Amino acid sequence: MVTVTLPDGSQREIECGTTVQQFAQSIGAGLAKAALGGKIDGQTVDLSAPINADSTVEILTWKNEEGREIFRHTSTHIMAQAIKRIIPEAKLTIGPPLTDSFYYDFDVPTPLTPELLSKIEEEMEKIVTAAEPITRAELARDEAIRLFRERGEDYKIEIINELPEDQTISVYSQGEFADLCRGPHLPNTGYVKAYKLLNVAGAYWRGDVKNKMLQRVYGTSFPDKKALKEHLELLEEAKKRDHRKIGRELDLFSFQEEGPGFPFFHPNGMVLYNEIMTYVREELSKLDYVEIMTPLILNEELWHQSGHWDHYRENMYFTEIDEKAYAVKPMNCPGCMLVFRNDLRSYRDLPMKIAEFGRVHRHELSGVLHGLFRVRCFTQDDAHIFTTPEKLEDDITEAIDLIRRVYEVFGFDDYHMELSTRPEKALGSDEMWDSATDALRNALENHGIKYKLNPGDGAFYGPKIDFHVNDSLNRTWQCGTIQVDFSMPERFDLNYVGPDGQKHRPVMVHRALVGSLERFIGVLIEHTAGNFPVWLAPVQVAVLPISEKHLDYAQSVYDQLRAAGVRATLDVAEDKIGMKIRNAEIRKIPYMLVVGEKESAAGAVSVRRHGKGDQGSVPRDEFVLKIWDEISNRTR
RNA sequence: GCUGAUGUAGCUCAGCUGGUAGAGCAGCUGAUUCGUAAUCAGCAGGUCGUCGGUUCGAAUCCGACCAUCAGCUCCA
């Protein structure tokens, strides 16, 4: 007998060699039915794995992330089996589960077509219906190599050869299909009741452009059809929030063939742009920032000095003026360096916080352009903080607080932070790196902030904290950032005069709150689905006269709103009120004021809130006060 | 940049195997003056992404280019 400890701390005695499946059965039939795999002492295992010693055991179901991974991993094998049946010469590579989907990469003689997907799905159906038992076998290295050589699976052999000597090599089989796989897997293929192949795409072997391009098939799967349907509807819903679509519908911005990757902001989009800048400026002035503006084009020499020519040339645009080489700035820092260096600085000036809404141009690969999320020209709400090593942590803390406050005002809670540390190729001494990394880490931990650690992912000039925000399809985009920089002050020979009368080298921090205004606006659009809070809405109020007879009164209401600084429109069209409301609703205007006979007699307005319907009639002055309050407080 | 897909009116889309383009919405004009998500009628709008080729004839077939979309991190 062995003693099994469950996650809740309770213990059970069971016979040695009992499988996870049997153990689940002994707890309850329901659990046994829901079980997808197990976890013995923290190690995920098949349901058929025996429990051979005293251990902690957890039964994994759809509710556990690991359970879902097992489920998706088996799904990817089923898909691979189906594809091997249709294209026998397809070579298997890797096929992992993702958060809510899975994929498998194949080396195939001709690219897969979307039409093939339904054929593959039909074949998968057969495999699922057959409920093929899935078996695990542990093989010696040479046996495994022989097996995959016979099957012509060159990539699997490559993988085996790279596995450490002491690694157990396991092969999972179902019917005629066998795959090198660590597992664990479901007991049979019948578990995967609902699945859908989503798309095909190219992907490089091991993600390296130098390698051969493989064909990747994406799919998703669920234990039942209902869950699959809900998931697909969610994807559909997310597409409706796509900022590119809403940007067109609300006439916020456009892209033109004449400038791929260079967004054109329309009047409505400019309102968002300017409101964001106004708000950020308010926050900056509270913290004693100063603001500068530096040129877009600067002599190429500067970029040699800054190191961008060495490290960032590929992404830069170059030009010539009076037969001299110039570059369009991809970052704002060098310009700011020149401003700092333009004067003698005292320790009394530090920390010196210099902000710039800097417009930068970067040559991104054509294939990665993506609406406002990935553009070739954007404005950063940049700032460079010149400080001393002693004050560094306080300045970082202030920046973190600022970023979080700003995100809160915009209604964001779906973001996470990542701390990136020293990469292989790095400038500066170990001590500098350690103290800067500590400053960042302490600032995070003193706030009790959870963060993801990216060892070796820092910039060559210093460690950083990045803020990542999720889009409607759960893709993450970097927005805010706080980066410590040892390199720039050195390269530009920046100094300040200390209390001792000697020259000292300042520490520099780059920081951006929303990052790229363009990207942030994109995220904001998806986050709100275009239903902006009143303070941001391009049009805040639509005044809708019932008929021409009420135009004069409507005009006076409109004038009053405009005089109060409210962005209002007056709908003078000869439409019925239903049509005017519909038009305003479609444009997602937060407030509609219906004015007719009753209102003009009472000096009132009938308020209709976007998406919420009629809110009843209020005196016009009262409405103006209320909306003014909402705007100036930036109510979410 | 690479792989695949797509490109027809401002928007959304139709146009089978080649026979010189069509709808709805939006726009304009007129009628209607109306109470909380679409009043009626008429008009106008496209060198079918660009350039080249095949053909008596190309939106349709072929090629190149441009743009857009998905993917190119998840390690058996």
Coordinates of N, CA and C (backbone and C1' of nucleotides) in Angstrom, one line a residue, chain A residues 156 167-168 180-182 199 204 207 213 215 218 244 248 365-367 547-549 574 577 579 581-582 585 597-599 606 608, chain B residues 1-5 7 11-12 25-26 31-39 49 66-76:
Chain A
K156 N 12.3 14.1 -36.7 CA 12.2 13.5 -35.4 C 13.6 12.9 -35.0
Q167 N 18.0 11.3 -21.2 CA 16.5 11.5 -21.3 C 15.8 10.3 -21.8
T168 N 14.7 10.0 -21.1 CA 13.9 8.9 -21.6 C 13.2 9.3 -22.9
L180 N 7.1 10.8 -31.8 CA 8.0 11.1 -30.7 C 7.4 12.1 -29.8
C181 N 7.2 11.8 -28.6 CA 6.5 12.8 -27.8 C 6.7 12.6 -26.3
R182 N 6.9 13.6 -25.5 CA 7.1 13.5 -24.1 C 5.8 13.2 -23.4
N199 N -6.6 27.8 -39.4 CA -5.9 28.3 -40.6 C -4.6 27.6 -40.9
Y204 N 8.9 28.8 -39.9 CA 10.2 28.3 -40.2 C 10.5 27.2 -39.2
G207 N 11.7 28.2 -35.9 CA 11.4 29.7 -35.9 C 12.6 30.5 -36.5
M213 N 11.1 26.5 -44.7 CA 9.7 26.9 -44.3 C 8.8 25.7 -44.3
Q215 N 4.8 24.1 -43.2 CA 3.4 24.4 -43.2 C 2.8 24.2 -41.8
Y218 N -3.2 25.4 -37.8 CA -3.7 25.7 -36.5 C -5.1 25.1 -36.3
R244 N -8.9 48.1 -36.8 CA -8.9 48.6 -38.2 C -10.3 48.7 -38.7
R248 N -12.2 52.5 -39.4 CA -12.9 52.9 -40.7 C -14.3 53.3 -40.4
L365 N 9.6 45.4 -41.3 CA 9.4 44.5 -42.4 C 7.9 44.6 -42.9
S366 N 7.7 44.5 -44.2 CA 6.4 44.7 -44.7 C 5.4 43.7 -44.2
G367 N 5.8 42.5 -43.9 CA 4.9 41.5 -43.5 C 4.4 41.6 -42.0
S547 N -38.1 68.1 -35.6 CA -38.4 68.5 -37.0 C -37.8 69.9 -37.2
E548 N -38.0 70.4 -38.4 CA -37.4 71.7 -38.7 C -38.0 72.8 -37.8
K549 N -39.2 72.6 -37.3 CA -39.8 73.6 -36.4 C -39.0 73.8 -35.2
E574 N -33.2 66.2 -43.0 CA -34.7 66.1 -43.0 C -35.2 64.7 -42.7
I577 N -36.9 61.3 -36.5 CA -36.1 61.2 -35.3 C -35.4 59.8 -35.2
M579 N -34.4 57.9 -37.4 CA -33.2 57.8 -38.3 C -32.0 58.6 -37.7
I581 N -31.5 59.2 -34.6 CA -31.0 58.4 -33.4 C -30.1 57.2 -33.9
R582 N -30.6 56.6 -34.9 CA -29.9 55.5 -35.5 C -28.5 55.9 -35.9
E585 N -26.3 56.6 -33.0 CA -26.0 55.3 -32.3 C -24.9 54.6 -33.0
E597 N -41.1 69.9 -29.4 CA -42.1 70.8 -28.8 C -41.9 70.9 -27.3
K598 N -42.0 69.7 -26.6 CA -42.0 69.7 -25.1 C -40.7 70.4 -24.6
E599 N -39.6 70.0 -25.2 CA -38.3 70.5 -24.6 C -38.2 72.0 -24.8
S606 N -34.1 66.1 -23.9 CA -34.4 64.7 -23.6 C -33.1 63.9 -23.9
R608 N -30.6 60.8 -24.3 CA -30.5 59.4 -24.6 C -29.0 59.0 -24.6
Chain B
rG1 P 9.0 43.3 -48.6 O5' 10.0 42.1 -48.1 C5' 11.2 41.9 -48.7 C4' 11.9 40.7 -48.0 C3' 11.1 39.4 -48.1 O3' 11.5 38.7 -49.3 C1' 11.7 39.8 -45.9
rC2 P 10.4 37.9 -50.2 O5' 10.2 36.6 -49.2 C5' 11.2 35.7 -49.1 C4' 10.7 34.6 -48.1 C3' 9.4 34.0 -48.4 O3' 9.5 33.0 -49.4 C1' 9.4 34.6 -46.2
rU3 P 8.3 32.7 -50.5 O5' 7.2 32.0 -49.7 C5' 7.4 30.6 -49.2 C4' 6.2 30.2 -48.5 C3' 4.9 30.5 -49.1 O3' 4.5 29.5 -50.1 C1' 4.8 31.1 -46.8
rG4 P 3.7 30.0 -51.4 O5' 2.2 30.1 -50.7 C5' 1.4 29.0 -50.4 C4' 0.3 29.4 -49.5 C3' -0.7 30.3 -50.2 O3' -1.6 29.6 -51.1 C1' -0.3 31.1 -48.1
rA5 P -2.3 30.4 -52.3 O5' -3.4 31.3 -51.6 C5' -4.6 30.7 -51.0 C4' -5.3 31.8 -50.2 C3' -5.9 32.9 -51.0 O3' -7.1 32.6 -51.7 C1' -4.8 33.8 -49.1
rG7 P -10.4 38.6 -54.3 O5' -10.0 40.1 -54.2 C5' -10.6 40.9 -53.2 C4' -10.0 42.3 -53.2 C3' -10.2 43.1 -54.6 O3' -10.4 44.4 -54.3 C1' -7.8 42.8 -54.0
rC11 P -14.1 51.8 -49.6 O5' -15.3 51.4 -48.6 C5' -15.2 51.6 -47.2 C4' -16.4 51.0 -46.5 C3' -16.6 49.5 -46.8 O3' -15.9 48.7 -45.9 C1' -18.6 50.7 -47.2
rU12 P -15.4 47.2 -46.5 O5' -16.7 46.4 -46.5 C5' -17.4 46.0 -45.3 C4' -18.6 45.2 -45.7 C3' -18.4 44.0 -46.7 O3' -17.9 42.9 -46.1 C1' -20.3 45.3 -47.4
rC25 P -30.9 50.3 -49.5 O5' -29.7 50.7 -48.6 C5' -29.7 50.4 -47.2 C4' -28.3 50.7 -46.7 C3' -27.8 52.2 -46.8 O3' -28.4 53.0 -45.8 C1' -26.1 50.7 -47.4
rA26 P -28.7 54.6 -46.1 O5' -27.2 55.1 -46.4 C5' -26.4 55.4 -45.3 C4' -25.0 55.9 -45.8 C3' -25.1 57.2 -46.6 O3' -25.1 58.3 -45.9 C1' -23.8 55.5 -47.8
rA31 P -39.3 69.7 -52.8 O5' -40.3 68.5 -52.3 C5' -41.5 68.3 -53.0 C4' -42.2 67.0 -52.6 C3' -42.5 66.9 -51.1 O3' -43.8 67.6 -50.8 C1' -41.4 65.0 -51.8
rU32 P -43.9 68.3 -49.4 O5' -43.8 67.2 -48.4 C5' -44.8 66.2 -48.2 C4' -44.4 65.2 -47.2 C3' -44.1 65.7 -45.8 O3' -45.3 65.9 -45.1 C1' -42.4 64.2 -46.5
rU33 P -45.5 67.3 -44.3 O5' -44.5 67.1 -43.0 C5' -44.7 66.2 -42.0 C4' -43.8 66.5 -40.8 C3' -44.2 67.8 -40.1 O3' -43.9 67.7 -38.8 C1' -41.9 67.9 -40.9
rC34 P -45.0 67.4 -37.7 O5' -44.3 66.1 -37.1 C5' -45.1 64.9 -36.9 C4' -44.2 63.7 -37.2 C3' -43.2 63.4 -36.2 O3' -43.3 62.0 -35.8 C1' -42.3 63.2 -38.4
rG35 P -43.9 61.7 -34.4 O5' -42.6 61.7 -33.5 C5' -41.6 60.7 -33.7 C4' -40.9 60.5 -32.4 C3' -41.6 59.7 -31.4 O3' -40.7 58.9 -30.6 C1' -41.1 61.8 -30.5
rU36 P -41.0 57.3 -30.3 O5' -39.5 56.7 -30.3 C5' -38.7 56.7 -31.5 C4' -37.3 56.5 -31.1 C3' -37.0 55.4 -30.1 O3' -35.8 54.9 -30.3 C1' -36.3 57.5 -29.2
rA37 P -35.6 53.4 -30.9 O5' -34.3 53.6 -31.9 C5' -34.5 54.4 -33.0 C4' -33.8 53.8 -34.2 C3' -34.4 52.4 -34.5 O3' -34.3 52.2 -35.9 C1' -32.1 52.3 -34.0
rA38 P -35.6 51.8 -36.7 O5' -35.3 52.6 -38.1 C5' -34.8 53.9 -38.2 C4' -34.6 54.2 -39.7 C3' -35.8 53.7 -40.6 O3' -35.8 54.5 -41.7 C1' -33.8 52.6 -41.1
rU39 P -36.6 55.8 -41.8 O5' -37.6 55.4 -43.1 C5' -38.9 54.9 -42.8 C4' -39.9 55.5 -43.8 C3' -39.5 55.3 -45.3 O3' -39.8 54.0 -45.8 C1' -40.2 57.5 -44.8
rG49 P -9.2 44.7 -59.6 O5' -8.1 45.6 -58.9 C5' -8.5 46.9 -58.5 C4' -7.2 47.7 -58.1 C3' -6.2 47.8 -59.3 O3' -6.5 49.0 -60.1 C1' -5.1 47.0 -57.3
rC66 P 6.8 44.7 -55.0 O5' 5.5 45.6 -54.8 C5' 5.5 47.0 -55.1 C4' 4.1 47.6 -55.0 C3' 3.4 47.3 -53.6 O3' 3.9 48.1 -52.6 C1' 1.9 46.9 -55.4
rA67 P 3.9 47.6 -51.1 O5' 2.4 47.5 -50.7 C5' 1.6 48.7 -50.6 C4' 0.1 48.4 -50.4 C3' -0.2 47.5 -49.3 O3' -0.3 48.2 -48.1 C1' -1.3 46.7 -51.2
rU68 P -0.1 47.4 -46.7 O5' -1.4 46.5 -46.5 C5' -2.7 47.2 -46.3 C4' -3.8 46.1 -46.4 C3' -3.7 45.0 -45.4 O3' -4.2 45.3 -44.2 C1' -4.1 44.1 -47.6
rC69 P -3.6 44.6 -42.9 O5' -4.2 43.1 -43.0 C5' -5.6 42.9 -42.8 C4' -5.9 41.4 -43.0 C3' -5.0 40.5 -42.1 O3' -5.5 40.4 -40.8 C1' -5.1 39.7 -44.4
rA70 P -4.5 40.1 -39.6 O5' -4.2 38.6 -39.8 C5' -5.2 37.6 -39.6 C4' -4.6 36.2 -39.8 C3' -3.3 35.9 -39.2 O3' -3.4 35.6 -37.8 C1' -3.2 35.2 -41.4
rG71 P -2.3 36.0 -36.8 O5' -1.1 35.1 -37.2 C5' -1.2 33.7 -36.9 C4' 0.0 33.0 -37.7 C3' 1.4 33.4 -37.3 O3' 1.7 32.8 -36.0 C1' 1.2 33.2 -39.6
rC72 P 2.9 33.4 -35.2 O5' 4.2 33.2 -36.0 C5' 4.7 31.9 -36.2 C4' 5.9 31.9 -37.2 C3' 7.0 32.8 -36.7 O3' 7.8 32.1 -35.8 C1' 6.6 33.1 -39.0
rU73 P 8.8 33.0 -34.8 O5' 8.7 32.3 -33.4 C5' 9.9 32.2 -32.6 C4' 9.5 32.2 -31.2 C3' 8.5 31.1 -30.8 O3' 9.2 29.8 -30.7 C1' 7.9 33.0 -29.7
rC74 P 8.4 28.5 -31.3 O5' 7.8 27.9 -29.9 C5' 8.6 28.0 -28.7 C4' 7.6 28.0 -27.6 C3' 6.7 26.8 -27.4 O3' 6.6 26.5 -26.0 C1' 5.3 28.6 -27.6
rC75 P 7.6 25.9 -25.1 O5' 7.4 24.3 -25.4 C5' 8.5 23.5 -25.6 C4' 8.6 23.2 -27.0 C3' 9.4 21.9 -27.3 O3' 8.4 20.9 -27.3 C1' 10.3 23.6 -28.6
rA76 P 8.5 19.6 -26.4 O5' 8.3 18.5 -27.6 C5' 8.5 19.0 -28.9 C4' 8.9 17.9 -29.8 C3' 7.8 16.9 -30.0 O3' 7.7 16.4 -31.3 C1' 9.7 15.9 -29.0

